[in-house]
């Protein structure tokens, strides 16, 4: 059955289409995973921990034609799940849905929107480019299991000082310095206000900054190491790490990574995750030396509002 565009509604899905819209958004996930992800999202929304305000659908009468999910994070940033069309959904629905979602995000004060795709080509990528997104980088997700962690503290000239909440501005300043001449998603650096970045990192860590460290050498701050973990404490993540340009080339990047692994071992963690630009060869060599292996790859698309 074909539907003429003037009769297509676009906006928050009515209650009768809410479940179907979420199923469509997450259709690429295996069925069991999809059901769990949707259940977790709806429960978190009911508790006020997450929001479904950024879920939008297109429909004609009671027929769902497409859906897209956005989620706003601290730091005036947002994520966008790849838009999905129902079988037979008109192609022009995609453009209308994306415009509606982006207009809504802009109205909420969002400045940067990110979307992860499996590749930088194909229909999803072309829709994003048509909506003004740019391919920023390809991101590798790496993991190190506990059997690759050091069994003793790392012998290094660096020191790691806990970040206090009163030192957040100092941390933002150091992060800004680590972005200089960085090979990790350099396109993103010009788009980010470091204070907003720190707010985003804090949200990733559920506002637990107890595993954030300034990296120091000879009484001077030369970088940072920010760690977070899941609710079980078994899976940890390098939320961000970086060194300032003046101290690169000493092999200290490996020291920072190995120290992160040591900290996770001390806290009975089972694995450490991180993400890195696929084009950042020096960082990839460091992570390989520390025993990290690749478990996923995504293309990052970004748009400023």
C-alpha atoms as one frame of an Amber mdcrd trajectory, in Angstrom:
protein
   0.000   0.000   0.000   1.453   3.373  -0.947   0.925   6.521   1.084   1.131
  10.049  -0.219   3.486  12.200   1.808   0.958  14.910   2.905  -0.871  12.301
   5.021   2.263  11.096   6.826   2.618  12.181  10.461   6.088  12.796  11.931
   6.750  13.280  15.645   6.804  11.409  18.961   5.104   8.057  18.322   1.607
   7.631  19.751   1.339   5.034  22.550   0.035   2.414  20.144   3.203   2.685
  18.018   5.802   3.184  20.782   6.820  -0.468  21.097   6.978  -0.880  17.331
   9.117   2.235  16.960  11.664   0.912  19.470  11.681  -2.481  17.754  12.386
  -0.731  14.460  15.181   1.443  15.916  17.008  -1.606  17.263  16.134  -4.032
  14.451  19.812  -4.638  13.610  20.411  -6.262  17.007  19.849  -9.993  17.571
  16.330 -10.639  18.848  17.332 -11.560  22.404  19.698  -8.592  22.714  17.096
  -6.285  21.173  14.435  -7.267  23.701  16.845  -6.747  26.603  18.070  -3.362
  25.309  14.496  -2.126  24.866  13.429  -3.415  28.282  16.437  -1.759  29.937
  15.764   1.530  28.133  12.079   1.609  29.090  12.853   0.746  32.704  15.545
   3.433  32.879  13.120   5.929  31.343  10.495   5.008  33.928  13.039   5.697
  36.688  13.961   9.039  35.133  17.515   7.916  34.385  17.078   8.096  30.594
  14.542   9.717  28.309  12.414   8.686  25.347  11.703  12.322  24.474  14.131
  12.002  21.555  12.280   9.077  19.939  10.505  10.087  16.742   8.450   8.133
  14.230   6.693   8.565  10.924   3.324   6.890  10.427   0.229   6.845   8.258
  -2.942   6.051  10.175  -1.806   2.985  12.188   1.054   1.997   9.875   4.572
   2.685  11.211   6.808   3.907   8.384  10.066   4.802  10.110  11.725   5.644
  13.426  14.823   7.356  14.797  16.143   7.658  18.344  18.256  10.488  19.719
  19.603  10.887  23.245  20.993  14.048  24.815  24.056  13.927  27.080  25.708
  16.479  29.359  28.079  18.762  27.508  25.484  19.839  24.889  26.047  16.701
  22.839  23.736  13.970  21.608  23.804  10.556  19.971  21.627   9.453  17.082
  20.810   5.862  16.275  20.759   5.186  12.518  17.306   5.924  11.138  15.260
   2.878  10.190  12.449   2.578   7.643   9.749  -0.065   7.839   9.360  -2.310
   4.784   7.589  -0.248   2.152   8.236   3.028   3.955   8.678   5.900   1.458
  12.279   7.043   1.088  11.320  10.692   1.618  10.280   9.732   5.149  13.953
   9.392   6.067  14.697  13.014   5.210  11.654  14.294   7.110  12.422  12.190
  10.176  16.065  13.238  10.348  15.174  16.911   9.936  12.545  16.648  12.672
  15.011  14.976  15.065  17.816  17.467  14.357  15.490  20.463  14.681  14.342
  19.113  18.045  17.929  18.605  19.249  18.858  22.138  18.210  15.852  23.428
  20.143  17.173  21.600  23.221  20.499  23.450  23.008  22.507  20.546  21.588
  25.604  21.651  19.681  27.164  18.360  18.523  25.425  15.190  17.283  27.260
  11.902  16.740  26.138   8.749  14.964  28.020   5.454  14.740  27.698   3.253
  11.656  29.294  -0.045  10.768  30.797   1.552   7.641  31.227   4.954   6.025
  29.315   3.879   2.907  25.818   2.640   2.127  22.304   4.040   2.565  22.745
   5.024   6.218  25.901   6.982   5.461  24.336   8.717   2.471  21.302   9.761
   4.530  23.573  11.267   7.160  25.659  13.119   4.588  22.484  14.484   2.987
  21.477  15.780   6.427  24.806  17.609   6.855  26.813  15.012   8.778  30.512
  14.472   8.046  32.551  11.294   8.439  34.933  12.156  11.289  36.908   8.938
  11.698  36.756   5.179  11.993  36.826   4.042  15.586  38.305   0.762  16.801
  37.006  -0.707  20.050  39.817  -2.551  21.841  39.814  -4.863  24.854  42.432
  -6.247  27.212  41.605  -9.184  29.461  42.969  -9.535  32.987  45.575 -12.100
  31.966  47.356  -9.323  30.037  47.480  -6.938  33.013  50.833  -6.277  34.736
  51.317  -8.229  37.961  53.244  -5.439  39.699  53.072  -1.630  39.743  54.528
  -0.032  36.630  58.071   1.298  37.005  57.739   4.802  35.542  58.867   8.370
  36.065  55.227   9.430  35.974  52.977   9.977  38.961  49.201   9.777  39.064
  47.316  12.273  41.233  43.587  11.898  41.884  41.451  14.579  40.242  39.378
  16.512  42.750  36.185  18.339  41.844  37.913  21.624  42.600  40.481  20.786
  39.904  37.979  20.232  37.070  39.011  23.451  35.306  42.657  22.352  35.488
  41.655  19.013  33.983  39.810  20.717  31.125  42.927  22.798  30.441  45.150
  19.699  30.331  42.704  17.869  28.051  42.741  20.844  25.691  46.534  20.633
  25.561  46.447  16.877  24.837  44.284  17.585  21.785  47.137  19.552  20.179
  48.537  17.599  17.203  46.573  14.547  18.350  46.021  11.780  15.792  42.863
  10.598  17.568  39.831  11.925  15.636  41.515  15.318  14.973  38.395  16.591
  13.174  36.521  16.392  16.477  38.967  18.557  18.417  37.888  21.827  16.804
  34.243  20.998  17.516  34.541  20.418  21.265  34.586  22.819  24.197  36.731
  21.051  26.792  34.469  21.994  29.696  31.593  20.335  27.870  33.843  17.369
  27.104  34.596  16.916  30.804  30.863  17.035  31.569  30.336  14.294  28.998
  33.113  12.171  30.485  31.581  12.595  33.942  28.208  11.410  32.622  29.890
   8.354  31.101  31.270   7.569  34.566  27.870   8.150  36.219  29.426  11.182
  37.934  31.943   8.954  39.758  35.299  10.694  39.400  37.109   8.521  41.928
  39.186   6.869  39.190  40.270  10.038  37.394  43.945  10.987  37.534  46.231
  13.791  36.484  49.461  12.445  35.001  52.399  14.329  36.481  56.136  14.494
  35.851  58.570  16.554  37.900  55.691  18.327  39.688  54.086  19.325  36.383
  50.808  18.048  34.940  51.545  16.471  31.559  48.365  14.516  30.847  45.427
  12.669  32.317  43.925   9.202  32.729  40.165   8.897  33.213  38.728   5.468
  34.065  35.153   4.301  34.487  33.470   0.961  35.084  30.141  -0.786  34.667
  27.720  -1.513  37.516  29.392  -4.856  38.275  32.904  -3.446  38.508  34.115
  -6.243  36.229  34.367  -4.282  32.976  36.387  -1.064  33.009  36.943   1.570
  30.337  39.609   4.117  29.524  37.169   6.982  29.072  40.048   9.237  28.040
  43.812   9.349  28.277  46.269  11.755  26.714  49.677  13.376  27.076  50.666
  16.912  26.162  52.827  17.340  23.033  55.924  18.346  25.013  56.260  14.929
  26.672  55.392  12.637  23.793  58.059  10.334  22.403  59.349   9.067  25.760
  57.335   5.834  25.741  55.141   7.194  28.527  51.930   6.410  26.670  52.578
   2.732  27.320  53.303   3.512  30.975  49.908   5.220  31.312  48.089   2.290
  29.698  49.906  -0.297  31.801  49.165   1.737  34.940  45.475   1.719  33.959
  45.604  -2.064  33.648  47.321  -2.328  37.029  44.626  -0.181  38.664  41.910
  -2.400  37.195  43.695  -5.542  38.427  43.879  -4.070  41.943  40.116  -3.504
  41.824  39.404  -7.069  40.674  38.343  -5.953  37.212  38.261  -8.596  34.489
  38.769  -6.500  31.357  39.667  -3.015  30.193  38.108  -1.412  27.119  39.029
   1.653  25.092  38.336   3.262  21.720  40.917   4.658  19.292  41.001   6.223
  15.847  41.830   3.494  13.334  44.317   5.903  11.687  46.245   6.567  14.902
  49.133   4.192  14.262  51.339   5.274  17.216  48.498   4.682  19.683  47.634
   1.352  18.076  51.226   0.188  18.532  51.085   1.156  22.207  47.819  -0.693
  22.788  49.054  -3.766  20.939  52.155  -3.788  23.150  49.858  -3.695  26.185
  47.899  -6.720  24.954  44.771  -5.060  23.540  42.869  -6.661  20.665  40.104
  -5.297  18.408  36.527  -6.444  19.011  34.521  -3.891  17.011  34.862  -1.100
  14.439  32.555   1.825  13.699  32.484   4.854  11.444  31.816   8.079  13.355
  29.637  10.736  11.735  29.226  14.156  13.327  27.145  17.261  12.773  27.288
  20.622  14.528  24.024  22.453  15.136
